[in-house]
Coordinates of C-alpha atoms in Angstrom, one line a residue:
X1 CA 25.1 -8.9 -16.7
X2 CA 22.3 -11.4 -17.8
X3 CA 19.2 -12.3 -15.7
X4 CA 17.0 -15.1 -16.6
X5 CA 13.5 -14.4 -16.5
X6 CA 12.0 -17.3 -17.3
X7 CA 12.8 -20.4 -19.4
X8 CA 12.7 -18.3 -22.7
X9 CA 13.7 -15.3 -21.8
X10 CA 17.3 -14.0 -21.0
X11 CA 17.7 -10.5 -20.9
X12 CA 21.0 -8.5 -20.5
X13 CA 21.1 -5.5 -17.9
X14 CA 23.6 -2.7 -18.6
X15 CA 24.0 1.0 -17.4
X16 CA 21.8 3.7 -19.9
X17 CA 24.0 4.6 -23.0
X18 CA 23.3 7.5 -25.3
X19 CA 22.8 5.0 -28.5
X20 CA 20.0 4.0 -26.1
X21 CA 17.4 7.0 -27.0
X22 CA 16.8 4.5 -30.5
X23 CA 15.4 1.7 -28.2
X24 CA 13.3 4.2 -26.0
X25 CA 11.6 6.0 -29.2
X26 CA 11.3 2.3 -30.7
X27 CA 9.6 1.1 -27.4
X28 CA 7.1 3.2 -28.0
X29 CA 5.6 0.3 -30.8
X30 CA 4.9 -2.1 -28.2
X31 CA 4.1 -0.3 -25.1
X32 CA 0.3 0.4 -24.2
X33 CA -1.3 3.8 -23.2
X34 CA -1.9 2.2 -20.2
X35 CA 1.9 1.6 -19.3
X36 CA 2.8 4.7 -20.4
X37 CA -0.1 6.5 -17.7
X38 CA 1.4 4.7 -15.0
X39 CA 5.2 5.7 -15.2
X40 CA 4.9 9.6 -16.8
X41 CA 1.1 9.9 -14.8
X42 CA 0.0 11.1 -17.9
X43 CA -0.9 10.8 -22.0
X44 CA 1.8 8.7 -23.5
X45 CA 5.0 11.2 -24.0
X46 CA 6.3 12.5 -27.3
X47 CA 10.0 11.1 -26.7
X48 CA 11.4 14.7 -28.5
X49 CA 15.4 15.2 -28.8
X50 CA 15.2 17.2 -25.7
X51 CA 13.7 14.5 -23.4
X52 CA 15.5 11.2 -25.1
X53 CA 18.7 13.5 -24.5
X54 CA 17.9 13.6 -21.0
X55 CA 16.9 10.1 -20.3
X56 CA 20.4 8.5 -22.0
X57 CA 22.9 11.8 -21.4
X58 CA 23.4 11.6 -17.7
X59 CA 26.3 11.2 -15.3
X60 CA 25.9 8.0 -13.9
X61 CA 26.0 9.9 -10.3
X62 CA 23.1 12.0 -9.6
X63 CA 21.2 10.6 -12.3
X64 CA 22.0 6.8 -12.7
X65 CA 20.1 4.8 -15.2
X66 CA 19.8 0.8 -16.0
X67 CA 18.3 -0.9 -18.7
X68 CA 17.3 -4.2 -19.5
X69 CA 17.4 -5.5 -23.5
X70 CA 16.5 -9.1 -24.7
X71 CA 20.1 -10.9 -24.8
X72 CA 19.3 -12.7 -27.9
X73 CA 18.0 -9.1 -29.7
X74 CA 20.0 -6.5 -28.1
X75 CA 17.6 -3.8 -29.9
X76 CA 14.5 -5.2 -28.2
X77 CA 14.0 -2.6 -24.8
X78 CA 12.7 -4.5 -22.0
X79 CA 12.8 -2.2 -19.1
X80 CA 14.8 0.9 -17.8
X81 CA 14.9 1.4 -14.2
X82 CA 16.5 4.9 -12.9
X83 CA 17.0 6.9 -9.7
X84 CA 17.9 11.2 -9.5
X85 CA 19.5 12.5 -7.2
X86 CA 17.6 15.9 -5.0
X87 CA 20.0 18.8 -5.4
X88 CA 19.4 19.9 -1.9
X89 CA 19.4 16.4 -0.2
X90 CA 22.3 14.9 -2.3
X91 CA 21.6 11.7 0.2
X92 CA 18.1 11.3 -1.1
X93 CA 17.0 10.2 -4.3
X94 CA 13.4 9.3 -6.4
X95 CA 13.7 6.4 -8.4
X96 CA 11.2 4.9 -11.3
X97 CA 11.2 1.8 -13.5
X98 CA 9.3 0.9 -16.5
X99 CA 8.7 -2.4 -17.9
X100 CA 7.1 -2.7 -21.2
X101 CA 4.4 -4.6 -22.0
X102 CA 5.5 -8.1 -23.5
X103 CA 8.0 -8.2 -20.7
X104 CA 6.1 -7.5 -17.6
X105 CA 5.1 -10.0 -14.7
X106 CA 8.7 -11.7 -15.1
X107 CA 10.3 -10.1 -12.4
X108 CA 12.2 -8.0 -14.5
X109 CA 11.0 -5.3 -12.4
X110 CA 11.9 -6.9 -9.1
X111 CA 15.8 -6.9 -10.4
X112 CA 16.1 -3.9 -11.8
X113 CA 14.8 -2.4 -8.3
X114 CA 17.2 -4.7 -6.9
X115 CA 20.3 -3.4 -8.9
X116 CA 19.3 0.5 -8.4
X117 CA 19.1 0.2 -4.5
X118 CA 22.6 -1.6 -5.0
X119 CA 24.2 1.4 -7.1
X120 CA 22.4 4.2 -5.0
X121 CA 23.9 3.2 -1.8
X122 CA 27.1 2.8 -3.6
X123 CA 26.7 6.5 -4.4
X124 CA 25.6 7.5 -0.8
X125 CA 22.4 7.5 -1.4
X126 CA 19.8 6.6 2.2
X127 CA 16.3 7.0 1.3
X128 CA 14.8 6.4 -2.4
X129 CA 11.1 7.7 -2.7
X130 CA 8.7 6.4 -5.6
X131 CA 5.6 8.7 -6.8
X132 CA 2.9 6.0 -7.6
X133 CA -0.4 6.7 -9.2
X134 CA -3.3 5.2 -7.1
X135 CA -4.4 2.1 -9.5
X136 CA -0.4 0.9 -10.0
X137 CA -0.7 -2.4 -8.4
X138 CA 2.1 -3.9 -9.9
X139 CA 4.2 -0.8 -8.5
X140 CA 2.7 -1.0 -5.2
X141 CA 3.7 -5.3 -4.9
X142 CA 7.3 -4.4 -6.2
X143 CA 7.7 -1.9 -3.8
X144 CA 6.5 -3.9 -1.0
X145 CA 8.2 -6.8 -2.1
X146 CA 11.9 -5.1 -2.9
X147 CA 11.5 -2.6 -0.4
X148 CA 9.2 -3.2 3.0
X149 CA 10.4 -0.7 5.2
X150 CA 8.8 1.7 2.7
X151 CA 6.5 3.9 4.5
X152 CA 3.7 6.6 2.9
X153 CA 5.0 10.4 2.7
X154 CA 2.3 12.3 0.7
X155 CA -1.0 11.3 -1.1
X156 CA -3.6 12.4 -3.1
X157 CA -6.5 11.5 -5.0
X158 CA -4.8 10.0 -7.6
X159 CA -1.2 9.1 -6.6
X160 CA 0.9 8.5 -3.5
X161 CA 4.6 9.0 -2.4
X162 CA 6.2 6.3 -0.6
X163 CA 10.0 6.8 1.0
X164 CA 12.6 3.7 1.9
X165 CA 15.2 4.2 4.0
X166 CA 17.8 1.7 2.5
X167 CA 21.2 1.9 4.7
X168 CA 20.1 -1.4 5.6
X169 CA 18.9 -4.4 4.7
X170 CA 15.3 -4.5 4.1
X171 CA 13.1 -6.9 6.5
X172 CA 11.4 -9.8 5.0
X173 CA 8.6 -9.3 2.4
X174 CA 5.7 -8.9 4.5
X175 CA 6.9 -8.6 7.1
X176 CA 6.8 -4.8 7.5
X177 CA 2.9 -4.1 9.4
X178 CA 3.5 -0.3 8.8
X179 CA 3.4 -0.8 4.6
X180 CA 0.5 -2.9 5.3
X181 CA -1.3 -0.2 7.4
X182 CA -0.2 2.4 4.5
X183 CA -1.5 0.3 1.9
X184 CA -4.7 -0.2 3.1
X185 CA -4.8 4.0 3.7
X186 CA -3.8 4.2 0.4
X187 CA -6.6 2.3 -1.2
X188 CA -9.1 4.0 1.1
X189 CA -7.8 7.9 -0.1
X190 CA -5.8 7.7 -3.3
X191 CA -8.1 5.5 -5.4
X192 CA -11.2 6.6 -7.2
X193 CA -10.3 10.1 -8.8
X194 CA -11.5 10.8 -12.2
X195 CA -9.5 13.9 -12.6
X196 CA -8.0 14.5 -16.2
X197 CA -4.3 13.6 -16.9
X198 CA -1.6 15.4 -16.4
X199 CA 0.3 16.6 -19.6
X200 CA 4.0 15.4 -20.1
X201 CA 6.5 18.4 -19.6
X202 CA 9.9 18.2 -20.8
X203 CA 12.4 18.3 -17.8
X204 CA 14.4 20.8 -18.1
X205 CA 18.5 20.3 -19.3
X206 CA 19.6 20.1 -15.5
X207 CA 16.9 18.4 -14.4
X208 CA 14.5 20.0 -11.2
X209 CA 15.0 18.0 -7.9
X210 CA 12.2 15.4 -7.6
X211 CA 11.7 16.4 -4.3
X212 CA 10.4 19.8 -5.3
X213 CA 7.2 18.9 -6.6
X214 CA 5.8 17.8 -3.2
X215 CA 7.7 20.8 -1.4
X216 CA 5.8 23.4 -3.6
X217 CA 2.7 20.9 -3.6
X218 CA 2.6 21.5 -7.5
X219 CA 1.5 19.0 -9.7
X220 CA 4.5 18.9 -12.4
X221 CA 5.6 15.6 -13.8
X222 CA 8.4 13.7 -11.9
X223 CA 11.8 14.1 -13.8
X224 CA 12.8 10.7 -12.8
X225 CA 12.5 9.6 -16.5
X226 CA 11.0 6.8 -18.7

């Protein structure tokens, strides 16, 4: 599929491939610290065999990725946008997107969100959660503006967990006074926090359940991907 973006931008939008590991470790060029903070919650991550294997080998079921190349230089990474599956709540699933940085503020984001809430209920997928670090504004519009009915699970000092039940249609952008309330409680508690970055971990080959992290309150890096 192509999406225009804007006037001068058209960018073609295709499940992950494994050829696709060359774009992610080229990205890497172009794409600030700052980015990389926001989507891994910590340093920028050394794209190793191991992890570039698990981001572009995956099933297309319980993990599902889409990514997003300029149309006119199919080499060029614009975004990847991905959901995995819980292994012990095969209806949920926590999703993640990145956008790099010549492309963002085009609403690249906002389709790609659009697209993975599309394929995850095609694969029985209910409720999508999104781990956001505290200072993510971008995120934190996208999410209210793709998905409303999101509502705040978990928080800390530094990052919050937000859940969307998507069987239906969402209600209009906002629209949705229990995100508002949420957003202002996240600004109150989960911004501020100086604590150091987390280091990058390498998920494992079968990749832990997302959901795991806030059941065992640990503070191990989302295997949702880049």
């Amino acid at each position: 599929m192509v999406s225009k973006l804007e006037p001068r931008l058209a960018v073609s939008i295709r499940p992950i491939r494994p050829a696709d590991a060359t774009l992610i470790a080229n990205a890497v060029r172009y794409t600030s610290d700052r980015t990389y903070q926001r989507r891994f919650h910590g340093p920028r991550p050394r794209f190793s065999p191991r992890v570039l294997s698990y981001l572009t080998e995956i099933d297309g079921e319980n993990h599902f990725a889409l990514i997003a190349v300029e149309r006119d230089r199919p080499d060029r990474l614009v975004a990847v946008a991905r959901f995995v599956r819980y292994h012990d709540r095969p209806t949920e699933a926590e999703f993640a997107i990145t956008v790099h940085d010549p492309y963002q503020g085009q609403g690249i984001g906002r389709r790609l969100l659009e697209l993975l809430v599309e394929a995850a209920r095609e694969r029985g997928i209910t409720r999508l959660r999104a781990l956001i670090q505290s200072d993510n504004d971008p995120m934190m519009r996208l999410l209210r503006r793709v998905l409303p009915q999101a509502r705040l699970e978990d928080r800390s000092d530094r990052e919050c967990t937000y859940s969307a039940d998507i069987t239906a249609a969402p209600p209009r952008a906002g629209t949705s006074a229990a995100f508002g309330d949420h957003r202002r409680e996240r600004v109150a508690s989960c911004a501020g926090s100086k604590a150091g970055a987390r280091a990058f971990s390498p998920p494992s080959a079968r990749a832990e359940a997302p959901g795991s992290r806030n059941r065992r309150r640990s503070r191990k890096r989302s295997p949702a991907g880049a």
